[in-house]
GROMACS .gro file of C-alpha atoms in nm:
model
  416
    1MET     CA    1   0.295   3.135   0.225
    2ILE     CA    2   0.646   2.995   0.189
    3GLY     CA    3   0.645   2.884   0.552
    4ARG     CA    4   0.313   2.705   0.503
    5SER     CA    5   0.449   2.525   0.196
    6LEU     CA    6   0.762   2.418   0.384
    7ARG     CA    7   0.549   2.285   0.671
    8LEU     CA    8   0.338   2.092   0.421
    9TYR     CA    9   0.647   1.925   0.274
   10ARG     CA   10   0.788   1.853   0.620
   11ASP     CA   11   0.462   1.701   0.743
   12ALA     CA   12   0.427   1.495   0.425
   13TYR     CA   13   0.748   1.308   0.505
   14ARG     CA   14   0.706   1.300   0.881
   15GLY     CA   15   0.598   0.986   1.063
   16LEU     CA   16   0.702   0.728   0.805
   17PRO     CA   17   0.867   0.424   0.969
   18ALA     CA   18   1.238   0.366   0.915
   19PRO     CA   19   1.184   0.038   0.722
   20VAL     CA   20   0.966   0.226   0.472
   21TRP     CA   21   1.250   0.472   0.412
   22LEU     CA   22   1.492   0.181   0.375
   23LEU     CA   23   1.265   0.015   0.118
   24GLY     CA   24   1.259   0.346  -0.067
   25GLY     CA   25   1.638   0.349  -0.063
   26VAL     CA   26   1.653  -0.007  -0.194
   27MET     CA   27   1.410   0.087  -0.470
   28LEU     CA   28   1.616   0.397  -0.555
   29ILE     CA   29   1.935   0.189  -0.585
   30ASN     CA   30   1.756  -0.069  -0.796
   31ARG     CA   31   1.581   0.178  -1.028
   32SER     CA   32   1.888   0.399  -1.066
   33GLY     CA   33   2.041   0.106  -1.249
   34THR     CA   34   1.740   0.049  -1.472
   35MET     CA   35   1.914   0.093  -1.804
   36VAL     CA   36   1.855  -0.223  -2.005
   37LEU     CA   37   1.479  -0.185  -2.061
   38PRO     CA   38   1.482   0.170  -2.210
   39TYR     CA   39   1.760   0.077  -2.453
   40LEU     CA   40   1.683  -0.290  -2.517
   41THR     CA   41   1.516  -0.234  -2.854
   42LEU     CA   42   1.809  -0.020  -2.971
   43TYR     CA   43   2.056  -0.282  -2.844
   44LEU     CA   44   1.876  -0.561  -3.029
   45THR     CA   45   1.843  -0.377  -3.360
   46GLN     CA   46   2.168  -0.182  -3.372
   47HIS     CA   47   2.414  -0.401  -3.182
   48LEU     CA   48   2.280  -0.753  -3.249
   49HIS     CA   49   2.119  -0.656  -3.583
   50TYR     CA   50   1.780  -0.808  -3.505
   51SER     CA   51   1.494  -0.714  -3.734
   52VAL     CA   52   1.226  -0.482  -3.597
   53THR     CA   53   0.987  -0.780  -3.589
   54GLU     CA   54   1.232  -0.990  -3.387
   55ALA     CA   55   1.295  -0.703  -3.146
   56GLY     CA   56   0.921  -0.662  -3.105
   57MET     CA   57   0.886  -1.033  -3.024
   58VAL     CA   58   1.156  -1.004  -2.758
   59MET     CA   59   0.968  -0.712  -2.602
   60ALA     CA   60   0.648  -0.919  -2.608
   61VAL     CA   61   0.834  -1.195  -2.424
   62TYR     CA   62   0.948  -0.929  -2.177
   63GLY     CA   63   0.585  -0.839  -2.110
   64ALA     CA   64   0.485  -1.204  -2.075
   65GLY     CA   65   0.760  -1.261  -1.821
   66ALA     CA   66   0.644  -0.958  -1.624
   67LEU     CA   67   0.288  -1.090  -1.620
   68VAL     CA   68   0.390  -1.436  -1.495
   69GLY     CA   69   0.639  -1.287  -1.250
   70THR     CA   70   0.388  -1.061  -1.077
   71PHE     CA   71   0.146  -1.352  -1.042
   72LEU     CA   72   0.409  -1.584  -0.893
   73GLY     CA   73   0.553  -1.307  -0.677
   74GLY     CA   74   0.217  -1.253  -0.511
   75ARG     CA   75   0.149  -1.621  -0.452
   76LEU     CA   76   0.499  -1.689  -0.320
   77SER     CA   77   0.488  -1.382  -0.093
   78ASP     CA   78   0.175  -1.520   0.072
   79GLN     CA   79   0.332  -1.864   0.108
   80PHE     CA   80   0.689  -1.781   0.212
   81GLY     CA   81   0.670  -1.414   0.311
   82PHE     CA   82   0.774  -1.103   0.123
   83TYR     CA   83   1.127  -1.090   0.267
   84PRO     CA   84   1.288  -1.387   0.087
   85ILE     CA   85   1.099  -1.310  -0.235
   86GLN     CA   86   1.240  -0.955  -0.241
   87PHE     CA   87   1.593  -1.070  -0.165
   88PHE     CA   88   1.616  -1.358  -0.411
   89SER     CA   89   1.429  -1.167  -0.682
   90LEU     CA   90   1.684  -0.885  -0.672
   91LEU     CA   91   1.985  -1.113  -0.635
   92ILE     CA   92   1.910  -1.372  -0.905
   93SER     CA   93   1.765  -1.123  -1.156
   94GLY     CA   94   2.087  -0.923  -1.119
   95PHE     CA   95   2.295  -1.221  -1.231
   96PHE     CA   96   2.057  -1.290  -1.521
   97LEU     CA   97   2.092  -0.926  -1.632
   98ILE     CA   98   2.469  -0.958  -1.644
   99PHE     CA   99   2.436  -1.286  -1.837
  100LEU     CA  100   2.195  -1.126  -2.086
  101GLN     CA  101   2.481  -0.955  -2.271
  102PHE     CA  102   2.618  -1.297  -2.370
  103ALA     CA  103   2.288  -1.413  -2.525
  104HIS     CA  104   2.310  -1.344  -2.900
  105ASN     CA  105   2.089  -1.615  -3.049
  106PHE     CA  106   1.725  -1.504  -3.086
  107TYR     CA  107   1.576  -1.798  -2.895
  108THR     CA  108   1.839  -1.779  -2.621
  109MET     CA  109   1.767  -1.409  -2.589
  110CYS     CA  110   1.393  -1.474  -2.555
  111GLY     CA  111   1.453  -1.741  -2.290
  112VAL     CA  112   1.689  -1.529  -2.081
  113VAL     CA  113   1.466  -1.221  -2.108
  114PHE     CA  114   1.162  -1.422  -1.998
  115VAL     CA  115   1.340  -1.567  -1.693
  116TYR     CA  116   1.492  -1.230  -1.602
  117THR     CA  117   1.159  -1.045  -1.614
  118LEU     CA  118   0.982  -1.328  -1.434
  119LEU     CA  119   1.232  -1.304  -1.149
  120GLY     CA  120   1.256  -0.926  -1.155
  121ASP     CA  121   0.882  -0.859  -1.154
  122ALA     CA  122   0.819  -1.104  -0.870
  123PHE     CA  123   0.976  -0.822  -0.667
  124ARG     CA  124   0.679  -0.587  -0.727
  125PRO     CA  125   0.404  -0.752  -0.520
  126ALA     CA  126   0.665  -0.853  -0.261
  127VAL     CA  127   0.785  -0.497  -0.200
  128SER     CA  128   0.425  -0.372  -0.195
  129SER     CA  129   0.347  -0.631   0.073
  130ALA     CA  130   0.653  -0.517   0.266
  131ILE     CA  131   0.541  -0.154   0.260
  132ALA     CA  132   0.198  -0.259   0.385
  133TYR     CA  133   0.357  -0.460   0.668
  134TYR     CA  134   0.589  -0.184   0.788
  135SER     CA  135   0.334   0.100   0.757
  136VAL     CA  136   0.003   0.171   0.932
  137PRO     CA  137  -0.328   0.280   0.774
  138GLU     CA  138  -0.265   0.644   0.870
  139ASN     CA  139   0.053   0.670   0.662
  140ARG     CA  140   0.016   0.383   0.415
  141THR     CA  141  -0.079   0.594   0.113
  142ARG     CA  142   0.219   0.823   0.177
  143ALA     CA  143   0.441   0.516   0.216
  144TYR     CA  144   0.342   0.404  -0.134
  145SER     CA  145   0.397   0.758  -0.262
  146LEU     CA  146   0.750   0.750  -0.121
  147ASN     CA  147   0.807   0.425  -0.308
  148ARG     CA  148   0.681   0.585  -0.632
  149LEU     CA  149   0.909   0.883  -0.566
  150ALA     CA  150   1.209   0.650  -0.540
  151ILE     CA  151   1.107   0.468  -0.859
  152ASN     CA  152   1.070   0.788  -1.060
  153LEU     CA  153   1.388   0.945  -0.925
  154GLY     CA  154   1.575   0.624  -1.002
  155TRP     CA  155   1.431   0.607  -1.353
  156SER     CA  156   1.541   0.967  -1.417
  157LEU     CA  157   1.895   0.899  -1.298
  158GLY     CA  158   1.923   0.561  -1.467
  159GLY     CA  159   1.781   0.675  -1.798
  160GLY     CA  160   2.029   0.961  -1.829
  161LEU     CA  161   2.329   0.755  -1.723
  162GLY     CA  162   2.216   0.470  -1.947
  163GLY     CA  163   2.226   0.691  -2.254
  164TYR     CA  164   2.582   0.794  -2.169
  165LEU     CA  165   2.696   0.434  -2.111
  166ALA     CA  166   2.522   0.309  -2.427
  167GLY     CA  167   2.724   0.564  -2.623
  168ILE     CA  168   3.042   0.405  -2.488
  169ASP     CA  169   2.950   0.035  -2.494
  170TYR     CA  170   2.608  -0.128  -2.470
  171ARG     CA  171   2.753  -0.406  -2.256
  172LEU     CA  172   2.808  -0.158  -1.973
  173LEU     CA  173   2.429  -0.131  -1.937
  174PHE     CA  174   2.401  -0.497  -1.839
  175TRP     CA  175   2.685  -0.477  -1.589
  176VAL     CA  176   2.558  -0.164  -1.414
  177ASP     CA  177   2.193  -0.273  -1.417
  178GLY     CA  178   2.278  -0.619  -1.285
  179LEU     CA  179   2.518  -0.495  -1.018
  180THR     CA  180   2.268  -0.241  -0.882
  181CYS     CA  181   2.017  -0.526  -0.839
  182ILE     CA  182   2.277  -0.727  -0.646
  183VAL     CA  183   2.376  -0.425  -0.434
  184ALA     CA  184   2.009  -0.352  -0.358
  185ALA     CA  185   1.967  -0.715  -0.245
  186GLY     CA  186   2.268  -0.677  -0.017
  187VAL     CA  187   2.138  -0.354   0.138
  188LEU     CA  188   1.797  -0.512   0.196
  189ARG     CA  189   1.949  -0.821   0.359
  190ALA     CA  190   2.183  -0.618   0.579
  191TYR     CA  191   1.949  -0.350   0.708
  192LEU     CA  192   1.580  -0.438   0.665
  193PRO     CA  193   1.429  -0.595   0.978
  194VAL     CA  194   1.312  -0.953   0.930
  195PRO     CA  195   0.932  -0.954   0.974
  196ASP     CA  196   0.756  -1.150   1.245
  197ARG     CA  197   0.480  -1.317   1.044
  198SER     CA  198   0.300  -1.441   1.353
  199VAL     CA  199   0.250  -1.083   1.469
  200ALA     CA  200   0.114  -0.983   1.129
  201ALA     CA  201  -0.124  -1.277   1.131
  202THR     CA  202  -0.263  -1.197   1.475
  203ASN     CA  203  -0.304  -0.832   1.384
  204GLU     CA  204  -0.513  -0.910   1.074
  205THR     CA  205  -0.736  -1.209   1.109
  206GLU     CA  206  -1.062  -1.069   0.977
  207ARG     CA  207  -1.169  -1.101   0.616
  208PRO     CA  208  -1.341  -0.863   0.379
  209ALA     CA  209  -1.718  -0.833   0.397
  210GLU     CA  210  -1.773  -1.090   0.123
  211GLY     CA  211  -1.598  -1.349   0.337
  212SER     CA  212  -1.367  -1.454   0.055
  213SER     CA  213  -1.018  -1.570   0.148
  214SER     CA  214  -0.901  -1.535  -0.214
  215ALA     CA  215  -0.853  -1.223  -0.420
  216TYR     CA  216  -0.974  -1.419  -0.722
  217ARG     CA  217  -1.320  -1.457  -0.563
  218ASP     CA  218  -1.352  -1.097  -0.446
  219ARG     CA  219  -1.603  -0.965  -0.700
  220LEU     CA  220  -1.563  -0.598  -0.613
  221PHE     CA  221  -1.187  -0.619  -0.632
  222LEU     CA  222  -1.195  -0.798  -0.968
  223ILE     CA  223  -1.409  -0.513  -1.103
  224PHE     CA  224  -1.156  -0.271  -0.955
  225VAL     CA  225  -0.877  -0.459  -1.136
  226GLY     CA  226  -1.073  -0.440  -1.463
  227ALA     CA  227  -1.109  -0.064  -1.415
  228THR     CA  228  -0.735  -0.045  -1.346
  229ILE     CA  229  -0.657  -0.222  -1.675
  230LEU     CA  230  -0.871   0.028  -1.870
  231PHE     CA  231  -0.709   0.319  -1.688
  232ALA     CA  232  -0.358   0.179  -1.740
  233ILE     CA  233  -0.413   0.121  -2.114
  234GLY     CA  234  -0.489   0.491  -2.140
  235PHE     CA  235  -0.206   0.594  -1.911
  236TRP     CA  236   0.059   0.388  -2.096
  237GLN     CA  237  -0.007   0.582  -2.417
  238LEU     CA  238   0.211   0.851  -2.261
  239PHE     CA  239   0.512   0.624  -2.313
  240SER     CA  240   0.406   0.452  -2.636
  241MET     CA  241   0.196   0.657  -2.880
  242ALA     CA  242   0.221   1.006  -2.730
  243PRO     CA  243   0.596   1.045  -2.808
  244LEU     CA  244   0.521   0.944  -3.169
  245TYR     CA  245   0.244   1.205  -3.185
  246PHE     CA  246   0.473   1.470  -3.040
  247LYS     CA  247   0.735   1.388  -3.306
  248GLN     CA  248   0.519   1.336  -3.616
  249VAL     CA  249   0.233   1.579  -3.558
  250LEU     CA  250   0.363   1.849  -3.323
  251HIS     CA  251   0.716   1.825  -3.475
  252LEU     CA  252   0.899   1.823  -3.143
  253LYS     CA  253   1.264   1.720  -3.133
  254GLU     CA  254   1.378   1.408  -2.948
  255THR     CA  255   1.543   1.625  -2.683
  256GLU     CA  256   1.217   1.815  -2.629
  257ILE     CA  257   1.022   1.489  -2.596
  258GLY     CA  258   1.282   1.371  -2.346
  259LEU     CA  259   1.230   1.688  -2.144
  260LEU     CA  260   0.855   1.619  -2.135
  261MET     CA  261   0.920   1.272  -1.995
  262THR     CA  262   1.162   1.422  -1.744
  263MET     CA  263   0.895   1.672  -1.642
  264ASN     CA  264   0.664   1.382  -1.562
  265GLY     CA  265   0.921   1.223  -1.333
  266LEU     CA  266   1.026   1.546  -1.163
  267MET     CA  267   0.666   1.646  -1.091
  268ILE     CA  268   0.618   1.315  -0.910
  269VAL     CA  269   0.947   1.347  -0.722
  270PHE     CA  270   0.886   1.702  -0.598
  271THR     CA  271   0.509   1.725  -0.553
  272GLU     CA  272   0.339   1.386  -0.511
  273MET     CA  273   0.417   1.331  -0.142
  274ALA     CA  274   0.292   1.677  -0.046
  275LEU     CA  275  -0.012   1.646  -0.273
  276VAL     CA  276  -0.111   1.305  -0.133
  277TYR     CA  277  -0.063   1.427   0.224
  278ALA     CA  278  -0.276   1.738   0.167
  279VAL     CA  279  -0.552   1.551  -0.018
  280GLU     CA  280  -0.564   1.262   0.229
  281LYS     CA  281  -0.567   1.497   0.526
  282ARG     CA  282  -0.856   1.702   0.391
  283TYR     CA  283  -1.057   1.442   0.197
  284ALA     CA  284  -0.980   1.120   0.384
  285ARG     CA  285  -1.328   0.978   0.322
  286LEU     CA  286  -1.338   1.057  -0.049
  287LYS     CA  287  -1.060   0.835  -0.180
  288GLY     CA  288  -1.281   0.663  -0.437
  289ILE     CA  289  -1.386   0.997  -0.581
  290ILE     CA  290  -1.022   1.109  -0.588
  291ILE     CA  291  -0.923   0.800  -0.788
  292ALA     CA  292  -1.211   0.853  -1.032
  293PHE     CA  293  -1.118   1.220  -1.074
  294GLY     CA  294  -0.754   1.128  -1.136
  295ALA     CA  295  -0.858   0.878  -1.406
  296LEU     CA  296  -1.072   1.143  -1.575
  297LEU     CA  297  -0.781   1.388  -1.574
  298VAL     CA  298  -0.559   1.134  -1.747
  299GLY     CA  299  -0.823   1.090  -2.018
  300LEU     CA  300  -0.870   1.465  -2.057
  301SER     CA  301  -0.495   1.512  -2.098
  302TYR     CA  302  -0.511   1.310  -2.422
  303LEU     CA  303  -0.838   1.461  -2.543
  304LEU     CA  304  -0.673   1.802  -2.514
  305LEU     CA  305  -0.434   1.701  -2.793
  306ASN     CA  306  -0.727   1.715  -3.036
  307ALA     CA  307  -0.766   2.087  -2.965
  308GLY     CA  308  -0.502   2.189  -3.219
  309PHE     CA  309  -0.141   2.158  -3.330
  310TRP     CA  310   0.017   2.405  -3.089
  311PRO     CA  311   0.340   2.245  -2.954
  312PHE     CA  312   0.281   2.386  -2.604
  313LEU     CA  313  -0.027   2.161  -2.586
  314ALA     CA  314   0.217   1.876  -2.524
  315VAL     CA  315   0.342   2.047  -2.208
  316ILE     CA  316  -0.012   2.109  -2.081
  317SER     CA  317  -0.113   1.752  -2.167
  318VAL     CA  318   0.178   1.593  -1.980
  319PHE     CA  319   0.118   1.824  -1.683
  320ILE     CA  320  -0.250   1.724  -1.655
  321ASN     CA  321  -0.165   1.358  -1.716
  322THR     CA  322   0.093   1.356  -1.437
  323PHE     CA  323  -0.143   1.536  -1.199
  324GLY     CA  324  -0.409   1.273  -1.265
  325GLU     CA  325  -0.153   0.996  -1.216
  326MET     CA  326  -0.048   1.141  -0.880
  327LEU     CA  327  -0.409   1.158  -0.762
  328ALA     CA  328  -0.509   0.811  -0.877
  329MET     CA  329  -0.222   0.566  -0.838
  330PRO     CA  330  -0.119   0.604  -0.471
  331PHE     CA  331  -0.479   0.569  -0.354
  332MET     CA  332  -0.540   0.275  -0.589
  333GLN     CA  333  -0.250   0.086  -0.434
  334SER     CA  334  -0.359   0.183  -0.084
  335PHE     CA  335  -0.710   0.049  -0.149
  336THR     CA  336  -0.565  -0.277  -0.280
  337VAL     CA  337  -0.372  -0.333   0.043
  338GLU     CA  338  -0.661  -0.235   0.268
  339ARG     CA  339  -0.895  -0.469   0.081
  340ALA     CA  340  -0.671  -0.765   0.168
  341THR     CA  341  -0.554  -0.935   0.485
  342SER     CA  342  -0.198  -1.027   0.577
  343GLN     CA  343  -0.268  -1.385   0.464
  344ASN     CA  344  -0.376  -1.298   0.107
  345ARG     CA  345  -0.212  -0.960   0.052
  346GLY     CA  346   0.028  -1.102  -0.204
  347GLN     CA  347  -0.263  -1.224  -0.418
  348TYR     CA  348  -0.427  -0.882  -0.416
  349LEU     CA  349  -0.107  -0.698  -0.496
  350ALA     CA  350  -0.018  -0.949  -0.766
  351LEU     CA  351  -0.356  -0.896  -0.936
  352TYR     CA  352  -0.310  -0.520  -0.913
  353SER     CA  353   0.042  -0.541  -1.061
  354MET     CA  354  -0.080  -0.779  -1.332
  355ALA     CA  355  -0.333  -0.517  -1.441
  356TYR     CA  356  -0.044  -0.286  -1.533
  357ALA     CA  357   0.148  -0.571  -1.696
  358VAL     CA  358  -0.154  -0.652  -1.915
  359ALA     CA  359  -0.187  -0.285  -2.006
  360GLN     CA  360   0.185  -0.258  -2.080
  361ILE     CA  361   0.149  -0.539  -2.334
  362THR     CA  362  -0.181  -0.430  -2.491
  363ALA     CA  363  -0.152  -0.050  -2.486
  364PRO     CA  364   0.111  -0.022  -2.764
  365ALA     CA  365  -0.073  -0.279  -2.979
  366ILE     CA  366  -0.410  -0.105  -2.941
  367GLY     CA  367  -0.259   0.239  -2.989
  368SER     CA  368  -0.062   0.149  -3.301
  369GLN     CA  369  -0.359  -0.027  -3.462
  370VAL     CA  370  -0.595   0.264  -3.398
  371VAL     CA  371  -0.342   0.518  -3.527
  372ALA     CA  372  -0.277   0.310  -3.840
  373GLY     CA  373  -0.647   0.265  -3.911
  374ALA     CA  374  -0.809   0.587  -3.794
  375GLY     CA  375  -0.537   0.833  -3.691
  376PHE     CA  376  -0.432   0.998  -3.367
  377PRO     CA  377  -0.756   1.197  -3.308
  378MET     CA  378  -0.955   0.873  -3.287
  379LEU     CA  379  -0.698   0.725  -3.048
  380TRP     CA  380  -0.729   1.020  -2.810
  381LEU     CA  381  -1.109   0.990  -2.819
  382LEU     CA  382  -1.081   0.618  -2.745
  383VAL     CA  383  -0.843   0.679  -2.454
  384MET     CA  384  -1.080   0.940  -2.311
  385GLY     CA  385  -1.359   0.684  -2.334
  386LEU     CA  386  -1.153   0.414  -2.161
  387CYS     CA  387  -1.059   0.651  -1.878
  388ALA     CA  388  -1.420   0.766  -1.841
  389VAL     CA  389  -1.540   0.405  -1.814
  390SER     CA  390  -1.267   0.327  -1.561
  391ALA     CA  391  -1.361   0.635  -1.357
  392SER     CA  392  -1.725   0.522  -1.357
  393LEU     CA  393  -1.622   0.176  -1.236
  394PHE     CA  394  -1.400   0.320  -0.963
  395TRP     CA  395  -1.695   0.533  -0.853
  396TRP     CA  396  -1.927   0.230  -0.855
  397VAL     CA  397  -1.685   0.023  -0.648
  398ALA     CA  398  -1.662   0.312  -0.402
  399MET     CA  399  -2.040   0.316  -0.367
  400GLN     CA  400  -2.049  -0.060  -0.310
  401VAL     CA  401  -1.777  -0.036  -0.044
  402LYS     CA  402  -1.982   0.235   0.125
  403LYS     CA  403  -2.289   0.008   0.129
  404THR     CA  404  -2.127  -0.320   0.233
  405GLY     CA  405  -1.828  -0.194   0.425
  406LEU     CA  406  -1.525  -0.404   0.509
  407LYS     CA  407  -1.540  -0.593   0.836
  408ARG     CA  408  -1.185  -0.504   0.916
  409PRO     CA  409  -1.027  -0.312   1.207
  410ASN     CA  410  -0.928  -0.031   0.968
  411PRO     CA  411  -1.153  -0.040   0.659
  412PRO     CA  412  -1.058   0.187   0.368
  413GLN     CA  413  -1.277   0.496   0.383
  414TRP     CA  414  -1.359   0.569   0.023
  415THR     CA  415  -1.668   0.783   0.045
  416SER     CA  416  -1.836   1.010   0.290
   0.00000   0.00000   0.00000
């Protein structure tokens, strides 16, 4: 049994190209320094003495910058290639992070935050395009899982170190966060092979079945993006309203809530790669169903909180939520890449990333309004409904892909 488990873990990591591992290392360096975002609200209110309303407006500007950045990152990646977008996004955003500590005026702060997030989030579709370029269809989903592993491991390390540095001096957060961006840019420039775009273009000249050269005219994909927004609004409650519920209703301490969030990250770090490998190996033609099932699990994890006021329900809820996340998200990103061609991949990945940016902005607003007006039980019912609708849409898209197919050398096999 132990030997079989060890072989599963070994096989899950086997066969990934060296550039994919390097991109994971770059992401780990970058995310290990992610300290400003988790503590930005505290910095604004406690160090700069902003009002809660002003701090909220700065965070809204942060979300707006992320939305614009993902859009531009995708378009620019298609036009100039993912390599320069990754490099300059990391490098310039690092300098803006360092400069952010010197912005004290409210309007200056909003301007710098917007530019920083615009530059920083342009990195997302670019790195996703890079992973698609350096991987092959047989290991692409695992390549994205490795990237998620690096992100979550980095977040865990950065969040803990950030709390320690904030206790010493908030300004240290900006220096460390900015310098890790610059170091990540240097590692990428020094070691990542420069892509041959002509090879990529000759390898992928065919278009999706609809014949559209633009992601914005791909009807099935736009429906998929809509389903992703609904799913992400539900998923983001884990980081917005769920901690408040754990504190106010289940009476958990801040340290206990922190452990729950750590559990989420550690589950992804230690199990997602093996889980994705096992599921993809056994159910390769059922990816659409897997995504739909993962979305339903996320919804059920919140609905479970209406079962009572037992504190251990929080542990079960986060466990189910994370399991659903691990089933859904890697395959969602894999489908996005396989739906595109090398010429418009940035557009597709930008739209996919923008779905999460939209959800990141709207999820706290929706959640807080529902809780204020109808209470937490109604919010969990609403989230279950959103996830159920998204699962239905994912299923419908899978059925349409099965009917129409993708006239591509390696079409994504969603259903049997």
